[in-house]
mmCIF file of C-alpha atoms and ligand atoms in Angstrom:
data_model
loop_
_atom_site.group_PDB
_atom_site.id
_atom_site.type_symbol
_atom_site.label_atom_id
_atom_site.label_comp_id
_atom_site.label_asym_id
_atom_site.label_seq_id
_atom_site.Cartn_x
_atom_site.Cartn_y
_atom_site.Cartn_z
ATOM 1 C CA MET A 1 5.865 -47.252 19.116
ATOM 2 C CA LYS A 2 6.954 -44.946 22.234
ATOM 3 C CA THR A 3 4.693 -41.832 22.385
ATOM 4 C CA GLN A 4 7.458 -38.320 21.845
ATOM 5 C CA ARG A 5 5.680 -35.592 23.664
ATOM 6 C CA TYR A 6 5.923 -32.078 23.218
ATOM 7 C CA ASP A 7 4.365 -28.971 24.504
ATOM 8 C CA LEU A 8 3.544 -27.424 21.033
ATOM 9 C CA ILE A 9 3.243 -29.234 17.688
ATOM 10 C CA ILE A 10 2.557 -27.148 14.876
ATOM 11 C CA VAL A 11 1.559 -29.139 11.554
ATOM 12 C CA GLY A 12 2.954 -26.902 8.073
ATOM 13 C CA GLY A 13 6.196 -25.455 8.127
ATOM 14 C CA GLY A 14 5.345 -22.800 5.914
ATOM 15 C CA MET A 15 5.788 -19.373 6.071
ATOM 16 C CA VAL A 16 3.329 -18.999 9.336
ATOM 17 C CA GLY A 17 4.114 -21.981 10.852
ATOM 18 C CA ALA A 18 7.877 -21.946 10.886
ATOM 19 C CA THR A 19 7.382 -18.085 11.646
ATOM 20 C CA LEU A 20 5.421 -19.416 14.926
ATOM 21 C CA ALA A 21 8.281 -21.925 16.025
ATOM 22 C CA CYS A 22 10.863 -19.614 15.791
ATOM 23 C CA ALA A 23 9.092 -17.174 17.819
ATOM 24 C CA LEU A 24 9.098 -19.473 20.523
ATOM 25 C CA GLY A 25 13.024 -20.485 19.835
ATOM 26 C CA ASP A 26 15.078 -21.013 23.110
ATOM 27 C CA SER A 27 11.774 -20.083 25.061
ATOM 28 C CA PRO A 28 11.003 -23.595 27.815
ATOM 29 C CA LEU A 29 8.959 -24.852 25.602
ATOM 30 C CA ARG A 30 9.589 -28.098 23.435
ATOM 31 C CA ILE A 31 8.285 -27.807 19.742
ATOM 32 C CA ALA A 32 7.691 -30.028 17.145
ATOM 33 C CA LEU A 33 7.293 -28.446 13.423
ATOM 34 C CA VAL A 34 5.751 -30.982 11.247
ATOM 35 C CA GLU A 35 6.123 -30.233 7.572
ATOM 36 C CA HIS A 36 4.841 -32.476 4.589
ATOM 37 C CA GLN A 37 8.391 -31.677 2.097
ATOM 38 C CA SER A 38 11.562 -30.769 2.860
ATOM 39 C CA PRO A 39 11.739 -26.664 2.136
ATOM 40 C CA SER A 40 15.232 -26.431 0.051
ATOM 41 C CA THR A 41 17.855 -24.194 1.890
ATOM 42 C CA ARG A 42 19.700 -24.398 -0.989
ATOM 43 C CA TRP A 43 21.678 -21.426 -2.313
ATOM 44 C CA PRO A 44 22.061 -19.589 -4.305
ATOM 45 C CA VAL A 45 19.779 -20.321 -7.035
ATOM 46 C CA PRO A 46 19.964 -18.651 -10.564
ATOM 47 C CA ASP A 47 15.893 -18.698 -11.297
ATOM 48 C CA PHE A 48 13.278 -16.921 -9.031
ATOM 49 C CA ASP A 49 10.944 -18.114 -7.596
ATOM 50 C CA ILE A 50 7.934 -17.749 -9.266
ATOM 51 C CA ARG A 51 5.474 -17.353 -6.198
ATOM 52 C CA VAL A 52 6.839 -13.936 -4.029
ATOM 53 C CA SER A 53 5.322 -11.886 -1.654
ATOM 54 C CA ALA A 54 4.767 -7.707 -0.364
ATOM 55 C CA ILE A 55 6.037 -8.281 2.792
ATOM 56 C CA THR A 56 4.933 -5.121 5.153
ATOM 57 C CA ARG A 57 7.074 -2.813 7.704
ATOM 58 C CA ALA A 58 5.397 -5.177 10.565
ATOM 59 C CA THR A 59 6.218 -8.541 9.041
ATOM 60 C CA GLU A 60 9.691 -7.369 8.596
ATOM 61 C CA ASN A 61 9.983 -6.728 12.301
ATOM 62 C CA VAL A 62 8.407 -9.998 13.444
ATOM 63 C CA PHE A 63 11.197 -11.810 11.032
ATOM 64 C CA ARG A 64 13.742 -9.698 12.402
ATOM 65 C CA ALA A 65 12.763 -10.343 15.958
ATOM 66 C CA VAL A 66 13.072 -14.136 15.258
ATOM 67 C CA GLY A 67 16.506 -13.697 13.812
ATOM 68 C CA ALA A 68 14.826 -14.567 10.104
ATOM 69 C CA TRP A 69 15.773 -11.608 8.389
ATOM 70 C CA PRO A 70 19.572 -11.929 7.943
ATOM 71 C CA GLY A 71 18.696 -14.819 5.996
ATOM 72 C CA MET A 72 16.449 -13.657 3.761
ATOM 73 C CA GLU A 73 18.589 -10.238 2.903
ATOM 74 C CA GLN A 74 21.589 -12.604 2.953
ATOM 75 C CA ARG A 75 19.918 -14.616 0.305
ATOM 76 C CA ARG A 76 17.994 -11.644 -1.950
ATOM 77 C CA VAL A 77 15.223 -9.208 -0.859
ATOM 78 C CA CYS A 78 13.740 -6.399 -2.762
ATOM 79 C CA PRO A 79 12.910 -3.438 -1.208
ATOM 80 C CA TYR A 80 10.158 -0.996 -2.662
ATOM 81 C CA GLN A 81 9.903 3.021 -2.581
ATOM 82 C CA HIS A 82 6.597 3.250 -4.339
ATOM 83 C CA MET A 83 3.390 1.684 -5.062
ATOM 84 C CA ARG A 84 1.328 3.112 -8.259
ATOM 85 C CA VAL A 85 -2.069 2.027 -8.327
ATOM 86 C CA TRP A 86 -4.516 2.704 -11.508
ATOM 87 C CA ASP A 87 -7.159 2.198 -13.228
ATOM 88 C CA ALA A 88 -7.463 1.101 -16.664
ATOM 89 C CA GLY A 89 -11.327 2.161 -17.455
ATOM 90 C CA GLY A 90 -10.930 5.521 -16.012
ATOM 91 C CA ASN A 91 -8.814 8.334 -14.400
ATOM 92 C CA GLY A 92 -8.594 6.902 -10.942
ATOM 93 C CA GLU A 93 -4.842 6.244 -9.597
ATOM 94 C CA ILE A 94 -3.166 6.260 -6.248
ATOM 95 C CA HIS A 95 0.560 6.824 -5.613
ATOM 96 C CA PHE A 96 2.165 5.904 -2.433
ATOM 97 C CA ASP A 97 5.709 6.969 -1.496
ATOM 98 C CA CYS A 98 7.591 5.985 1.260
ATOM 99 C CA ALA A 99 9.469 9.889 1.406
ATOM 100 C CA GLY A 100 5.799 10.866 2.471
ATOM 101 C CA ILE A 101 6.012 8.384 5.927
ATOM 102 C CA GLY A 102 9.911 9.895 5.880
ATOM 103 C CA GLU A 103 10.729 5.889 5.495
ATOM 104 C CA ALA A 104 13.646 3.688 3.482
ATOM 105 C CA ASN A 105 10.879 2.043 1.350
ATOM 106 C CA LEU A 106 7.398 0.961 1.765
ATOM 107 C CA GLY A 107 8.260 -2.596 2.243
ATOM 108 C CA HIS A 108 9.131 -5.445 0.298
ATOM 109 C CA ILE A 109 8.779 -8.025 -2.385
ATOM 110 C CA ILE A 110 10.534 -11.463 -1.310
ATOM 111 C CA GLU A 111 10.755 -14.758 -3.037
ATOM 112 C CA ASN A 112 8.612 -17.585 -0.697
ATOM 113 C CA SER A 113 10.782 -20.324 -1.278
ATOM 114 C CA VAL A 114 13.864 -17.763 0.283
ATOM 115 C CA ILE A 115 11.624 -16.389 3.148
ATOM 116 C CA GLN A 116 10.692 -20.431 4.119
ATOM 117 C CA ALA A 117 14.269 -21.134 3.616
ATOM 118 C CA ALA A 118 15.091 -18.248 6.062
ATOM 119 C CA LEU A 119 12.671 -19.427 8.268
ATOM 120 C CA TRP A 120 13.483 -22.987 8.417
ATOM 121 C CA GLU A 121 16.895 -22.323 8.930
ATOM 122 C CA ARG A 122 16.418 -20.158 11.769
ATOM 123 C CA ALA A 123 14.232 -22.650 13.293
ATOM 124 C CA GLY A 124 17.249 -25.467 12.995
ATOM 125 C CA GLN A 125 19.482 -23.175 14.851
ATOM 126 C CA PHE A 126 17.324 -23.731 18.203
ATOM 127 C CA GLY A 127 17.530 -27.023 20.622
ATOM 128 C CA ASN A 128 14.124 -26.808 21.625
ATOM 129 C CA ILE A 129 12.536 -26.480 18.216
ATOM 130 C CA ALA A 130 12.461 -30.297 16.611
ATOM 131 C CA ARG A 131 11.906 -30.177 12.716
ATOM 132 C CA ILE A 132 10.073 -33.706 11.733
ATOM 133 C CA CYS A 133 9.848 -33.451 7.967
ATOM 134 C CA PRO A 134 9.191 -35.058 5.474
ATOM 135 C CA ALA A 135 6.477 -35.946 7.753
ATOM 136 C CA THR A 136 2.514 -36.694 6.837
ATOM 137 C CA PRO A 137 0.217 -36.788 10.257
ATOM 138 C CA ALA A 138 -2.468 -39.827 9.541
ATOM 139 C CA GLN A 139 -4.321 -39.505 12.286
ATOM 140 C CA LEU A 140 -5.432 -36.655 14.743
ATOM 141 C CA ALA A 141 -7.304 -37.172 18.275
ATOM 142 C CA TRP A 142 -8.106 -35.168 20.772
ATOM 143 C CA ASP A 143 -9.071 -35.597 24.974
ATOM 144 C CA ASN A 144 -8.627 -33.138 27.897
ATOM 145 C CA ARG A 145 -5.685 -33.707 28.233
ATOM 146 C CA GLN A 146 -3.894 -33.284 24.801
ATOM 147 C CA ALA A 147 -3.559 -33.542 21.223
ATOM 148 C CA SER A 148 -2.663 -36.563 19.247
ATOM 149 C CA LEU A 149 -0.898 -36.969 16.140
ATOM 150 C CA MET A 150 -0.297 -39.988 14.145
ATOM 151 C CA LEU A 151 2.327 -40.028 11.468
ATOM 152 C CA SER A 152 1.785 -42.124 8.728
ATOM 153 C CA GLN A 153 5.861 -43.596 9.434
ATOM 154 C CA GLY A 154 4.017 -44.892 12.260
ATOM 155 C CA ILE A 155 5.617 -42.417 15.072
ATOM 156 C CA THR A 156 2.668 -40.561 17.622
ATOM 157 C CA LEU A 157 3.537 -36.979 18.944
ATOM 158 C CA ALA A 158 1.420 -35.726 21.956
ATOM 159 C CA SER A 159 1.662 -32.198 22.836
ATOM 160 C CA SER A 160 -0.578 -29.719 25.112
ATOM 161 C CA LEU A 161 -1.626 -27.826 22.113
ATOM 162 C CA LEU A 162 -1.721 -28.421 18.521
ATOM 163 C CA VAL A 163 -1.550 -25.984 15.837
ATOM 164 C CA GLY A 164 -2.894 -26.281 12.347
ATOM 165 C CA ALA A 165 -0.699 -24.126 10.024
ATOM 166 C CA ASP A 166 -0.990 -25.918 7.137
ATOM 167 C CA GLY A 167 -2.712 -23.956 4.402
ATOM 168 C CA GLY A 168 -5.772 -22.912 2.902
ATOM 169 C CA ARG A 169 -7.012 -26.981 2.571
ATOM 170 C CA SER A 170 -6.220 -27.794 6.166
ATOM 171 C CA TRP A 171 -6.031 -31.466 7.337
ATOM 172 C CA VAL A 172 -6.071 -29.804 10.665
ATOM 173 C CA ARG A 173 -9.091 -28.270 10.289
ATOM 174 C CA GLU A 174 -10.525 -30.642 8.644
ATOM 175 C CA GLN A 175 -10.241 -33.222 11.264
ATOM 176 C CA GLY A 176 -11.500 -30.710 13.796
ATOM 177 C CA GLY A 177 -14.606 -30.907 12.171
ATOM 178 C CA ILE A 178 -14.797 -27.034 11.963
ATOM 179 C CA ASP A 179 -16.392 -25.338 9.241
ATOM 180 C CA CYS A 180 -14.838 -22.142 6.960
ATOM 181 C CA LEU A 181 -16.709 -20.054 4.839
ATOM 182 C CA GLY A 182 -15.964 -18.862 1.597
ATOM 183 C CA TRP A 183 -16.550 -19.042 -1.795
ATOM 184 C CA ASP A 184 -14.456 -18.111 -4.853
ATOM 185 C CA TYR A 185 -13.142 -15.382 -6.401
ATOM 186 C CA GLN A 186 -13.831 -16.755 -9.949
ATOM 187 C CA GLN A 187 -10.795 -15.470 -10.829
ATOM 188 C CA THR A 188 -7.437 -17.574 -11.412
ATOM 189 C CA ALA A 189 -3.659 -15.571 -10.345
ATOM 190 C CA VAL A 190 -1.165 -16.368 -13.486
ATOM 191 C CA VAL A 191 2.123 -15.896 -11.898
ATOM 192 C CA ALA A 192 5.323 -15.171 -13.906
ATOM 193 C CA THR A 193 8.399 -13.531 -13.442
ATOM 194 C CA ILE A 194 9.157 -10.910 -16.497
ATOM 195 C CA LYS A 195 12.442 -8.820 -17.719
ATOM 196 C CA THR A 196 11.825 -5.461 -17.980
ATOM 197 C CA PRO A 197 15.300 -3.977 -19.152
ATOM 198 C CA ALA A 198 13.945 -0.573 -18.726
ATOM 199 C CA GLY A 199 14.381 -0.476 -14.880
ATOM 200 C CA HIS A 200 11.317 -1.038 -12.474
ATOM 201 C CA GLN A 201 11.833 2.095 -10.426
ATOM 202 C CA ASP A 202 11.587 0.110 -7.319
ATOM 203 C CA THR A 203 8.181 0.723 -7.760
ATOM 204 C CA ALA A 204 5.069 -2.231 -7.249
ATOM 205 C CA TRP A 205 2.902 -1.644 -10.084
ATOM 206 C CA GLN A 206 -1.051 -2.280 -10.244
ATOM 207 C CA ARG A 207 -3.156 -2.069 -12.891
ATOM 208 C CA PHE A 208 -6.997 -2.717 -12.347
ATOM 209 C CA LEU A 209 -8.331 -4.182 -15.618
ATOM 210 C CA PRO A 210 -11.511 -5.051 -16.905
ATOM 211 C CA ASP A 211 -11.014 -8.778 -15.605
ATOM 212 C CA GLY A 212 -8.940 -8.446 -12.230
ATOM 213 C CA PRO A 213 -5.653 -6.718 -11.538
ATOM 214 C CA LEU A 214 -2.411 -7.587 -13.236
ATOM 215 C CA ALA A 215 0.474 -6.499 -10.808
ATOM 216 C CA PHE A 216 3.991 -6.273 -11.341
ATOM 217 C CA LEU A 217 6.202 -6.534 -8.261
ATOM 218 C CA PRO A 218 9.972 -5.538 -8.222
ATOM 219 C CA LEU A 219 12.500 -7.907 -8.140
ATOM 220 C CA PRO A 220 16.358 -7.132 -7.398
ATOM 221 C CA GLY A 221 18.124 -6.262 -11.384
ATOM 222 C CA ALA A 222 16.000 -5.730 -14.112
ATOM 223 C CA TYR A 223 12.979 -7.926 -13.357
ATOM 224 C CA CYS A 224 9.497 -8.156 -11.852
ATOM 225 C CA SER A 225 7.550 -10.787 -10.908
ATOM 226 C CA ILE A 226 3.694 -10.553 -12.508
ATOM 227 C CA VAL A 227 0.134 -11.520 -10.534
ATOM 228 C CA TRP A 228 -2.496 -11.011 -13.043
ATOM 229 C CA SER A 229 -5.694 -11.841 -11.235
ATOM 230 C CA THR A 230 -9.038 -12.785 -13.985
ATOM 231 C CA ARG A 231 -11.993 -14.805 -15.568
ATOM 232 C CA PRO A 232 -10.112 -18.156 -15.357
ATOM 233 C CA ALA A 233 -11.190 -18.664 -18.802
ATOM 234 C CA HIS A 234 -8.807 -16.250 -19.658
ATOM 235 C CA ALA A 235 -6.266 -17.472 -17.636
ATOM 236 C CA GLU A 236 -6.192 -20.697 -19.664
ATOM 237 C CA THR A 237 -6.035 -18.420 -22.767
ATOM 238 C CA LEU A 238 -2.704 -17.002 -20.921
ATOM 239 C CA LEU A 239 -0.847 -20.257 -20.019
ATOM 240 C CA ALA A 240 -1.531 -21.630 -23.606
ATOM 241 C CA LEU A 241 0.136 -19.001 -25.197
ATOM 242 C CA SER A 242 2.995 -19.221 -26.777
ATOM 243 C CA ASP A 243 6.245 -16.989 -24.634
ATOM 244 C CA ALA A 244 6.344 -14.093 -27.256
ATOM 245 C CA ASP A 245 2.397 -13.437 -27.860
ATOM 246 C CA PHE A 246 1.933 -13.857 -23.526
ATOM 247 C CA LEU A 247 4.682 -10.895 -23.725
ATOM 248 C CA HIS A 248 2.750 -9.270 -26.332
ATOM 249 C CA THR A 249 -0.430 -9.546 -24.113
ATOM 250 C CA LEU A 250 1.049 -8.544 -21.262
ATOM 251 C CA GLN A 251 2.649 -5.322 -22.854
ATOM 252 C CA GLN A 252 -0.759 -3.961 -23.890
ATOM 253 C CA ASN A 253 -2.452 -4.692 -21.058
ATOM 254 C CA ILE A 254 0.386 -3.237 -18.747
ATOM 255 C CA GLY A 255 0.855 -0.783 -21.023
ATOM 256 C CA ASP A 256 4.553 1.432 -21.481
ATOM 257 C CA VAL A 257 4.958 2.555 -17.689
ATOM 258 C CA LEU A 258 7.606 -0.325 -17.594
ATOM 259 C CA GLY A 259 9.500 0.497 -21.433
ATOM 260 C CA GLU A 260 9.383 -2.400 -23.562
ATOM 261 C CA LEU A 261 8.637 -5.905 -22.067
ATOM 262 C CA GLU A 262 12.015 -8.981 -23.051
ATOM 263 C CA GLY A 263 11.637 -11.939 -21.355
ATOM 264 C CA VAL A 264 9.242 -14.439 -19.807
ATOM 265 C CA GLY A 265 9.958 -17.418 -17.372
ATOM 266 C CA PRO A 266 7.555 -20.397 -16.379
ATOM 267 C CA ARG A 267 3.776 -19.373 -15.991
ATOM 268 C CA GLY A 268 1.973 -20.775 -12.884
ATOM 269 C CA ALA A 269 -1.622 -20.925 -11.686
ATOM 270 C CA PHE A 270 -3.765 -19.992 -8.548
ATOM 271 C CA GLN A 271 -7.481 -20.311 -7.737
ATOM 272 C CA LEU A 272 -8.306 -17.611 -5.857
ATOM 273 C CA ARG A 273 -11.017 -18.422 -2.800
ATOM 274 C CA LEU A 274 -11.923 -15.975 -0.349
ATOM 275 C CA SER A 275 -12.334 -18.586 3.371
ATOM 276 C CA HIS A 276 -12.642 -17.802 6.477
ATOM 277 C CA THR A 277 -12.705 -20.561 9.129
ATOM 278 C CA ARG A 278 -15.809 -20.207 12.052
ATOM 279 C CA GLU A 279 -13.287 -20.940 15.017
ATOM 280 C CA TYR A 280 -9.851 -20.233 15.095
ATOM 281 C CA VAL A 281 -9.435 -21.978 18.324
ATOM 282 C CA ARG A 282 -10.809 -24.737 20.407
ATOM 283 C CA PRO A 283 -9.338 -26.375 23.762
ATOM 284 C CA ARG A 284 -6.346 -27.695 22.935
ATOM 285 C CA LEU A 285 -6.595 -26.848 19.186
ATOM 286 C CA ALA A 286 -6.031 -23.110 17.023
ATOM 287 C CA LEU A 287 -5.633 -22.116 13.371
ATOM 288 C CA ILE A 288 -3.191 -19.912 11.879
ATOM 289 C CA GLY A 289 -2.372 -18.620 8.546
ATOM 290 C CA ASP A 290 -4.126 -19.099 5.603
ATOM 291 C CA ALA A 291 -5.939 -22.271 7.262
ATOM 292 C CA ALA A 292 -7.613 -19.938 9.419
ATOM 293 C CA HIS A 293 -8.353 -17.412 6.146
ATOM 294 C CA SER A 294 -7.264 -17.164 2.490
ATOM 295 C CA ILE A 295 -7.681 -13.342 0.600
ATOM 296 C CA HIS A 296 -7.642 -12.107 -2.811
ATOM 297 C CA PRO A 297 -3.715 -11.547 -3.028
ATOM 298 C CA LEU A 298 -4.631 -7.961 -4.723
ATOM 299 C CA ALA A 299 -3.849 -6.207 -1.175
ATOM 300 C CA GLY A 300 -0.434 -8.226 -0.960
ATOM 301 C CA GLN A 301 -2.041 -9.574 3.017
ATOM 302 C CA GLY A 302 -2.538 -13.343 3.294
ATOM 303 C CA VAL A 303 0.407 -14.058 4.546
ATOM 304 C CA ASN A 304 0.899 -11.093 6.483
ATOM 305 C CA LEU A 305 -2.285 -11.767 8.535
ATOM 306 C CA GLY A 306 -1.043 -14.872 9.283
ATOM 307 C CA VAL A 307 2.312 -13.692 10.696
ATOM 308 C CA ALA A 308 0.470 -11.604 12.669
ATOM 309 C CA ASP A 309 -1.697 -14.509 14.328
ATOM 310 C CA ALA A 310 1.397 -16.165 14.817
ATOM 311 C CA ALA A 311 2.894 -13.188 16.857
ATOM 312 C CA SER A 312 -0.485 -12.985 18.891
ATOM 313 C CA LEU A 313 -1.010 -16.438 19.375
HETATM 314 C C1 FAD B 401 -0.799 -15.657 -6.517
HETATM 315 C C2 FAD B 401 -0.648 -14.735 -4.782
HETATM 316 C C3 FAD B 401 -0.070 -14.251 -4.552
HETATM 317 C C4 FAD B 401 0.116 -13.477 -3.353
HETATM 318 N N1 FAD B 401 1.053 -12.730 -2.896
HETATM 319 C C5 FAD B 401 0.439 -12.230 -1.641
HETATM 320 C C6 FAD B 401 1.505 -11.095 -1.314
HETATM 321 O O1 FAD B 401 2.220 -10.285 -2.235
HETATM 322 N N2 FAD B 401 1.837 -10.559 0.447
HETATM 323 C C7 FAD B 401 0.643 -11.745 0.971
HETATM 324 O O2 FAD B 401 1.124 -11.394 2.398
HETATM 325 N N3 FAD B 401 -0.063 -12.889 0.621
HETATM 326 C C8 FAD B 401 -0.214 -13.057 -0.800
HETATM 327 N N4 FAD B 401 -0.331 -14.553 -1.018
HETATM 328 C C9 FAD B 401 -1.121 -14.998 0.341
HETATM 329 C C10 FAD B 401 0.557 -16.304 0.616
HETATM 330 O O3 FAD B 401 0.880 -16.776 -0.504
HETATM 331 C C11 FAD B 401 -0.760 -16.955 2.118
HETATM 332 O O4 FAD B 401 -1.147 -16.374 2.363
HETATM 333 C C12 FAD B 401 0.547 -17.803 2.227
HETATM 334 O O5 FAD B 401 0.770 -18.758 1.750
HETATM 335 C C13 FAD B 401 0.121 -18.413 3.413
HETATM 336 O O6 FAD B 401 1.150 -19.009 4.640
HETATM 337 P P1 FAD B 401 0.684 -20.233 4.936
HETATM 338 O O7 FAD B 401 2.197 -20.679 5.747
HETATM 339 O O8 FAD B 401 -0.367 -19.975 5.958
HETATM 340 O O9 FAD B 401 0.518 -21.413 4.285
HETATM 341 P P2 FAD B 401 0.877 -22.188 3.087
HETATM 342 O O10 FAD B 401 2.163 -20.825 2.367
HETATM 343 O O11 FAD B 401 0.140 -22.980 2.002
HETATM 344 O O12 FAD B 401 2.014 -22.811 3.960
HETATM 345 C C14 FAD B 401 1.575 -24.468 4.749
HETATM 346 C C15 FAD B 401 2.655 -25.247 4.705
HETATM 347 O O13 FAD B 401 1.803 -26.366 5.378
HETATM 348 C C16 FAD B 401 2.525 -27.872 4.708
HETATM 349 N N5 FAD B 401 1.128 -28.989 4.978
HETATM 350 C C17 FAD B 401 0.195 -28.798 4.390
HETATM 351 N N6 FAD B 401 -0.242 -29.941 4.853
HETATM 352 C C18 FAD B 401 0.157 -30.440 5.763
HETATM 353 C C19 FAD B 401 -0.356 -31.592 6.256
HETATM 354 N N7 FAD B 401 -1.322 -32.446 5.974
HETATM 355 N N8 FAD B 401 0.939 -31.821 6.924
HETATM 356 C C20 FAD B 401 2.439 -31.419 7.183
HETATM 357 N N9 FAD B 401 2.362 -30.348 6.766
HETATM 358 C C21 FAD B 401 1.811 -29.893 5.441
HETATM 359 C C22 FAD B 401 2.488 -27.450 3.222
HETATM 360 O O14 FAD B 401 3.898 -28.351 2.560
HETATM 361 C C23 FAD B 401 3.636 -26.041 3.516
HETATM 362 O O15 FAD B 401 4.670 -25.763 3.272
HETATM 363 C C24 FAD B 401 -0.566 -15.024 -2.339
HETATM 364 C C25 FAD B 401 -1.141 -15.522 -2.890
HETATM 365 C C26 FAD B 401 -1.056 -15.951 -4.055
HETATM 366 C C27 FAD B 401 -1.794 -17.264 -4.498
#
């Protein structure tokens, strides 16, 4: 089978890999964006994605610069004007207000599927980007001239640089034999969409409980996305509760700042891990996004750091 030649192969078309591809759209470089699963660009969809990200102004500016922001805004994004963080075990609290910095908002909460769909769609508008999907990388080799990636479909791609943007369990990092430092936070994040009929006051809320932080992130309308980081055994208990008991437990732990909580959608859980690769770049190889580093979601910085990787690369 003939080898397909590119200037750059990006393995992983998630939020970070697709940002890098779009940033190089319309450049003289020929780019292959290789992704496992076809992201759905279907819209509208009735339900909120249970995975959302707090997107900073810096990341918004990158999304604007690469032309993907309109695709997100046309779907749905939720600007927030305040952030309130407080401690369940004491009087500590902090309030950020966008008025204090003369901005219209502090950032946006956006569903991950919305971000990925807009970036994927945008990547498809550039003549120099080939979206190769669904694709399963099978073998990877480097010599001093190029990286060669064989897909299980029997196609071989070759390029002078290959970027691993394939997430926390990076296959590319593993193929490169690159060590990754890290440890389990011994916490699991339970996520779900919650109906908050009294409204969320355009505020991102986070309460520090003895076992970990509980965040309520505003979504369009009277909804919030929660991220409850807690001990793994407690997370299992939370996942096993009936909807009514889960809502009751949630209400007890967040208090009355959001009024009475009503509906809860499906719940998901993510084991939390800190990881940091020992090397970001090698000849003909670079790692970006979670493939290079992953951190606790309490500060909402993971994908923002990954987009900064893409922008600086
Ligand atoms: C509960 C939770 C809440 C979070 N909240 C925030 C937040 O508010 N703000 C924030 O900035 N960050 C947040 N994060 C972190 C954020 O989700 C990650 O940093 C981000 O998803 C990393 O993006 P990525 O593109 O590097 O990796 P991923 O999102 O993991 O994407 C990797 C992509 O590569 C593809 N892929 C994987 N392996 C292969 C392969 N071998 N071949 C081809 N394709 C492959 C996958 O299908 C996927 O599309 C949160 C994380 C969690 C767990």
